[in-house]
Coordinates of C-alpha atoms in Angstrom, one line a residue:
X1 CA -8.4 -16.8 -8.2
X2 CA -8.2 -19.8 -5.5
X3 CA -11.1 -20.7 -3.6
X4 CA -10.7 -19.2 0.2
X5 CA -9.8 -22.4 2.5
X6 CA -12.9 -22.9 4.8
X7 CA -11.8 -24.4 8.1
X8 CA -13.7 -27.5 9.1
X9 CA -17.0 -26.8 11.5
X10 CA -18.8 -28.7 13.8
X11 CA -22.2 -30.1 12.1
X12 CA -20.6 -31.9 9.6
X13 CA -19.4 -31.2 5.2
X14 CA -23.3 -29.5 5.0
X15 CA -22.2 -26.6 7.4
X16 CA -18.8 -26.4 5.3
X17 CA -20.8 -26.1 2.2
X18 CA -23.0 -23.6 3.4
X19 CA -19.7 -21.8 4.7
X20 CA -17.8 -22.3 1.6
X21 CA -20.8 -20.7 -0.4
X22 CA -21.0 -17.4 1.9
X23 CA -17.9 -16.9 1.5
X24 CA -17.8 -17.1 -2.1
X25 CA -20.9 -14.3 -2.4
X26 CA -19.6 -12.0 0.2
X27 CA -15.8 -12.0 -2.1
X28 CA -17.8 -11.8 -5.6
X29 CA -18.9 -8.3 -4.8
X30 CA -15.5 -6.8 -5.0
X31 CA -12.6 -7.4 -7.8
X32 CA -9.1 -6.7 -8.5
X33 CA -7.1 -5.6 -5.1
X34 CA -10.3 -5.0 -3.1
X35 CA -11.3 -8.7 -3.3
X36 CA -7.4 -9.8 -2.6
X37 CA -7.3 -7.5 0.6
X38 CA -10.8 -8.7 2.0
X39 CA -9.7 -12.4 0.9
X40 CA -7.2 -11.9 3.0
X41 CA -8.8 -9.9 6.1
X42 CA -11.6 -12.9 5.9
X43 CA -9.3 -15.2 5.7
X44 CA -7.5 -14.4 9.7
X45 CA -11.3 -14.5 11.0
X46 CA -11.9 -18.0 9.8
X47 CA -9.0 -18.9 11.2
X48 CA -9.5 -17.9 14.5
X49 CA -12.9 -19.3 14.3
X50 CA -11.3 -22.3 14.3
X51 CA -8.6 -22.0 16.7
X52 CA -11.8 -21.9 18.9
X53 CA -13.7 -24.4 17.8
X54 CA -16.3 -21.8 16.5
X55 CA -18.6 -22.1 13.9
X56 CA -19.0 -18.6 12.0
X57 CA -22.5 -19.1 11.3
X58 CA -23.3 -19.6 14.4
X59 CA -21.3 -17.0 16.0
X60 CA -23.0 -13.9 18.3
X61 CA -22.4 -10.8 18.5
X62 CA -20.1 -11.9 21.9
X63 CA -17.7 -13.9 19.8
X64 CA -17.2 -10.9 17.5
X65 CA -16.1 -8.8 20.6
X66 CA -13.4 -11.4 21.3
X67 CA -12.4 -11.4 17.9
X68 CA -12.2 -7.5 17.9
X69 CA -10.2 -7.7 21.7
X70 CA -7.8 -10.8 20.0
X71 CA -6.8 -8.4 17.1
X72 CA -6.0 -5.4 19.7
X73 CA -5.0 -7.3 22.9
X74 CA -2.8 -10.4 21.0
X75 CA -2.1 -8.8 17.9
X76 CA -1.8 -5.6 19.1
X77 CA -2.5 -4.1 15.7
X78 CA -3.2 -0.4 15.7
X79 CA -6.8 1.0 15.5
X80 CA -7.4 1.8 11.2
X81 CA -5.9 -2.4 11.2
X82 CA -8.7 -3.3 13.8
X83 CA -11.3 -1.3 11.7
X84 CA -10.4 -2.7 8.7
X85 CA -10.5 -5.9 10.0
X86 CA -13.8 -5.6 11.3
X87 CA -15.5 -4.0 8.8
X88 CA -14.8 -7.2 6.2
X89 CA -16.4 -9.5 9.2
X90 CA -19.5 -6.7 9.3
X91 CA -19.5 -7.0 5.2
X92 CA -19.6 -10.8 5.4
X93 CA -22.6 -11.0 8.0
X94 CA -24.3 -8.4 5.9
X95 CA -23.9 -10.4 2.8
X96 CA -25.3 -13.6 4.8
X97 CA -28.3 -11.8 6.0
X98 CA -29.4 -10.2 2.4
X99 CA -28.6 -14.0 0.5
X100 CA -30.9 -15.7 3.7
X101 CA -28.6 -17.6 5.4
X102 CA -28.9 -15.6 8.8
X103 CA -31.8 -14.0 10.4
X104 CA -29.8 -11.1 11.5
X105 CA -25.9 -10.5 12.0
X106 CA -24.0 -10.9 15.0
X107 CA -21.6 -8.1 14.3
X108 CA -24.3 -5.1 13.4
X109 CA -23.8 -3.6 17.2
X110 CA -20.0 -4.3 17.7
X111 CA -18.2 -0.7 18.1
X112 CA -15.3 -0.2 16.1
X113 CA -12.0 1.7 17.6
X114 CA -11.5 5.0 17.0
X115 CA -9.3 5.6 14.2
X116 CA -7.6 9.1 14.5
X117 CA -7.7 11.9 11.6
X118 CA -3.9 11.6 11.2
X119 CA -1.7 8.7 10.3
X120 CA 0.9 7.8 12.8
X121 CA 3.2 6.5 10.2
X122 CA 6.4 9.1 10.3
X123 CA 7.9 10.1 7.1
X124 CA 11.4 10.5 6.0
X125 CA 13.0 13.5 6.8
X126 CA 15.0 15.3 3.8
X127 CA 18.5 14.1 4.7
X128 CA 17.0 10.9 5.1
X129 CA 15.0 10.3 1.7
X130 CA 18.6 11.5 0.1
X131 CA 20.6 8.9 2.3
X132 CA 18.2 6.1 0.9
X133 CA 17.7 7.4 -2.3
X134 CA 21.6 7.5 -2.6
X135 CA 21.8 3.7 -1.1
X136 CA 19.2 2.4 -4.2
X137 CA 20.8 4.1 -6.8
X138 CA 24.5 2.5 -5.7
X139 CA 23.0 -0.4 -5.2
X140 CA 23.6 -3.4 -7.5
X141 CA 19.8 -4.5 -7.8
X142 CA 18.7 -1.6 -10.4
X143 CA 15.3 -2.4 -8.8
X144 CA 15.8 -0.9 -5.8
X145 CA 16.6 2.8 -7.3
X146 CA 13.1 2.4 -9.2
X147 CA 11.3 1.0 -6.7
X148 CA 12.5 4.4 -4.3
X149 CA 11.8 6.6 -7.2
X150 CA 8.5 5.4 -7.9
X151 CA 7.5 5.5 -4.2
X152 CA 9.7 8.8 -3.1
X153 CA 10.1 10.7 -6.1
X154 CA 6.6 9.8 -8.0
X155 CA 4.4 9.5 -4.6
X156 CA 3.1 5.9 -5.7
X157 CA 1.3 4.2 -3.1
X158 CA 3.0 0.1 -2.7
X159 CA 0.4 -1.4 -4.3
X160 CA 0.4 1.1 -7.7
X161 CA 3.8 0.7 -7.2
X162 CA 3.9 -3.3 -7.9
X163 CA 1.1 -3.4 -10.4
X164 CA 2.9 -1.3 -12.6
X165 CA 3.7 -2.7 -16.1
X166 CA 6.0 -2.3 -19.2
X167 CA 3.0 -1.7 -21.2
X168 CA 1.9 1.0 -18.7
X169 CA 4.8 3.1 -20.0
X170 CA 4.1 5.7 -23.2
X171 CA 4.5 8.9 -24.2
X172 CA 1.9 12.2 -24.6
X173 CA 2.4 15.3 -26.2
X174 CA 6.2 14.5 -26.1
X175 CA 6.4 13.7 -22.2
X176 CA 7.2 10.7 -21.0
X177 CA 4.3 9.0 -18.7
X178 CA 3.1 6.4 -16.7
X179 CA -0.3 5.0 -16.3
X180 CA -1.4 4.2 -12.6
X181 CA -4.4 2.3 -12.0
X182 CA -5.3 3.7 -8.1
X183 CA -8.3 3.2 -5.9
X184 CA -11.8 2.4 -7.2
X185 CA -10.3 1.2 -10.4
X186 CA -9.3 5.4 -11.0
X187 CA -6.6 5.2 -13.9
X188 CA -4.4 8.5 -14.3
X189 CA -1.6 9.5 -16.5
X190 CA 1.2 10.7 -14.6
X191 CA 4.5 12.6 -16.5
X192 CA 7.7 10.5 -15.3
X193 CA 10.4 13.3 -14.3
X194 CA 13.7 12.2 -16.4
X195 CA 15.4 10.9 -13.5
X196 CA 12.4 8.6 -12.5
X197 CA 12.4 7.6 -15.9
X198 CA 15.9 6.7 -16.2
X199 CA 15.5 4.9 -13.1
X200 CA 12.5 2.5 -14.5
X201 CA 15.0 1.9 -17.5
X202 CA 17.5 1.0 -15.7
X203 CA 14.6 -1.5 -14.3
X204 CA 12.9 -2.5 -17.3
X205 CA 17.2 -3.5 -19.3
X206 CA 15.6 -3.7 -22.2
X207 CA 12.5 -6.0 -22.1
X208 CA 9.4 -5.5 -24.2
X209 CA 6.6 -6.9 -21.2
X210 CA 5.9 -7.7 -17.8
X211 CA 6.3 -6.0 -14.8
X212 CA 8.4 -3.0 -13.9
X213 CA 10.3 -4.2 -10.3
X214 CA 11.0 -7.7 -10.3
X215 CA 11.8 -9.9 -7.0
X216 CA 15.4 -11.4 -6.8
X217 CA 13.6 -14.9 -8.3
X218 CA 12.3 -12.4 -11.6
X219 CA 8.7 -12.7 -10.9
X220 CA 6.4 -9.3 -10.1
X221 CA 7.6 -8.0 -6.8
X222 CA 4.9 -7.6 -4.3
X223 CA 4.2 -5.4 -1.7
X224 CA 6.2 -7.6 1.0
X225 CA 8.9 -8.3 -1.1
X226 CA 9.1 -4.2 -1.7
X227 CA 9.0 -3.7 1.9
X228 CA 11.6 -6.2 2.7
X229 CA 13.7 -4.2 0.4
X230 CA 13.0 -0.9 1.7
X231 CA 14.1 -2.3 5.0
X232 CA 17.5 -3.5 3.7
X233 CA 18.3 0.0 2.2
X234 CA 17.3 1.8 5.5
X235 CA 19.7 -0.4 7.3
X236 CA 22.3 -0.1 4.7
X237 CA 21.7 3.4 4.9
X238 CA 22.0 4.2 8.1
X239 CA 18.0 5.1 8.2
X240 CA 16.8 4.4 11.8
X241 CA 13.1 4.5 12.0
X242 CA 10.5 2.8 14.5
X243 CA 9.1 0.8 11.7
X244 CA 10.4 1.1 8.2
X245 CA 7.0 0.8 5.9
X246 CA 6.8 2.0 2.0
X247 CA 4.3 4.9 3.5
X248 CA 7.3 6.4 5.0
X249 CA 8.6 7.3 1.7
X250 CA 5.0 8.5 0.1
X251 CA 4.1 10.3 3.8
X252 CA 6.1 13.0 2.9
X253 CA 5.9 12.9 -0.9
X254 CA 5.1 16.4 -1.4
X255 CA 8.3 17.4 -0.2
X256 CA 10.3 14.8 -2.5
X257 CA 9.3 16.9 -5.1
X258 CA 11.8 20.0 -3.8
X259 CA 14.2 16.7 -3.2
X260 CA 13.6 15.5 -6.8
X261 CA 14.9 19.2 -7.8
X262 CA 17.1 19.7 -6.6
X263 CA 19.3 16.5 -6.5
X264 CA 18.1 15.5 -9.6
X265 CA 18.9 18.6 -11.8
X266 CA 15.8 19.2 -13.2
X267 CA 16.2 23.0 -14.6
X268 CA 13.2 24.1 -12.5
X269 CA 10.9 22.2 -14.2
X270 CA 7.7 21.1 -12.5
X271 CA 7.7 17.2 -11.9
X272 CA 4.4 15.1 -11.9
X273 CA 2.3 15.5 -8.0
X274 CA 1.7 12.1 -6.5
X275 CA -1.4 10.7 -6.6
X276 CA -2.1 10.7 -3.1
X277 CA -0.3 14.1 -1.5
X278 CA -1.4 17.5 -1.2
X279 CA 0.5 20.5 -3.2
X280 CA 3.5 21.2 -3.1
X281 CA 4.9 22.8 0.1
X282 CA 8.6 23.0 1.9
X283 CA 7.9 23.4 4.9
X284 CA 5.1 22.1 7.8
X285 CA 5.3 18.5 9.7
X286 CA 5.0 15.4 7.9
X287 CA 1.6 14.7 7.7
X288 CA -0.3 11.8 5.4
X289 CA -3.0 13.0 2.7
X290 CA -5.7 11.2 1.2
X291 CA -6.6 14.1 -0.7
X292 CA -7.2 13.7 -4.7
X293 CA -4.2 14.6 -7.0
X294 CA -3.7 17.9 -7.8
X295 CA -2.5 19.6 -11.3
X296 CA -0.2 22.2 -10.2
X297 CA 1.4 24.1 -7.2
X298 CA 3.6 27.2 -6.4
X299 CA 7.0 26.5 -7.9
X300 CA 9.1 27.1 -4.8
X301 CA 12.3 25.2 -5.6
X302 CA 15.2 25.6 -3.6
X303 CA 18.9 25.7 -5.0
X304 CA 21.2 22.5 -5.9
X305 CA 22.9 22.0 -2.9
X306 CA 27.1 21.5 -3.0
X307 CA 26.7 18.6 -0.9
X308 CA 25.7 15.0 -1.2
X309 CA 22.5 14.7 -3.0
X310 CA 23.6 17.3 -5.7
X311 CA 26.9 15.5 -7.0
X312 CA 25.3 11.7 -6.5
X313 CA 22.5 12.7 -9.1
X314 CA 24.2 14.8 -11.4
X315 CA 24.5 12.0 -13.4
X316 CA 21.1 10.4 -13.0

């Protein structure tokens, strides 16, 4: 992985140095997409340090509070972004206080936002997830119908999503299955219902390695190229959301699973539960779960429908 660029500081190549190397301990403490996120997080604070001429090593606990009002007032991200945020700058001052290169740190007594219980990220409703299920699976890029699968049908979060690899694929005790590597490095074998898994070969055409979804240049399609697409199928669909993220699809992924039924054919049979939604259910408002994934649920399909959904995946 790259070095993190350190903007230039007043006091000269020492401070830099100094900088450079804080840096570098505060990131070697996490791997994998934990270090890429903080990177990243750390990454927008240095860079406003130096939009303000600000040295973060010599920042106070007041120059934290502008940061904190400049991501809410400027950027007007919303509050679990702010926390975020501010909890890799309160993670970097910690690391520079236990490796000695602060007395104390500046951002101990900032308050974070309040973030609230529920996520305000609305999920597709059920006409909806068929309308852009429908739109990927016409659609000439076969990514698109596996990239809605995984995410809709399978409950993937983006990034298991991306990271998943030919080599992830296999089979067990004559199921076909996936291997997701999720939070904390937790790896699970999931069973791929037959029309997600006709969807990932329709993906895969035949290679041997590399990534599942591809980007339109063949490399491993990344979490904003995914979303990019996701917004082009809403549109084509006719999907009209406030903002168009992949947690729309997953929000309400324990209800894709009575969508995955019925549209897909599936005899009944009880598809895989997503890694990150609670039981099955058909009914309740659309609410987002970070509960841990479950092994079963009541079996509370409803019929194949004589409309839409029912004749577009017959063949699937």
């Amino acid at each position: 992985m790259a070095a993190i660029t350190v903007p230039t500081v007043s006091g000269g190549s020492s401070n830099e140095l100094v900088l450079r190397a804080a840096t570098g301990a505060y990131l070697g403490r996490y791997r994998g997409q934990t270090r890429l996120h903080s990177e990243s997080d750390l990454r927008v604070f240095l860079r406003w340090c130096a939009d303000q001429d600000l040295d973060p090593l010599a920042a106070v606990r007041v120059d934290i509070e502008r940061y904190l009002r400049w991501l809410q007032d400027v950027r007007q991200y919303q509050p679990s972004t702010v926390s975020r945020r501010l909890s890799v700058v309160v993670g970097f001052y910690r690391t520079c206080v236990i490796d000695g290169i602060l007395p104390h740190s500046p951002a101990d007594y900032v308050r974070r936002p309040t973030v609230p219980a529920e996520s305000p990220t609305l999920g597709l409703g059920h006409p909806q997830f068929e309308a852009l299920l429908t739109t990927a699976r016409l659609s000439g890029n076969p990514n698109d119908f596996a990239l809605i699968a995984l995410l809709g049908l399978l409950g993937l979060r983006i990034f298991e999503t991306c990271a998943a690899s030919i080599s992830d694929l296999g089979e067990e005790h004559g199921h076909r299955v996936i291997r997701v590597r999720g939070k904390g490095g937790r790896v699970v074998l999931i069973p791929l219902p037959p029309a997600v898994a006709r969807a990932i070969e329709r993906a895969v055409d035949g290679r041997t390695d590399g990534p599942i979804l591809r980007s339109t240049l063949g490399t491993r399609m990344d979490r904003h190229a995914a979303t990019r697409r996701l917004k082009h199928l809403a549109a084509t669909a006719g999907v009209r959301m406030p903002r168009m993220h992949p947690h729309c699809c997953a929000t309400r992924s324990s209800q894709r699973c009575s969508t995955l039924a019925s549209a897909c054919a599936m005899s009944r049979s009880l598809p895989a539960m997503p890694t990150h939604a609670p039981p099955c259910v058909t009914t309740g408002p659309a609410t987002t779960s970070t509960g841990t994934r479950t092994t079963s649920s009541p079996r509370t399909w409803p019929q194949a429908r004589d409309h839409g959904a029912a004749h577009d995946f017959a063949d699937v």
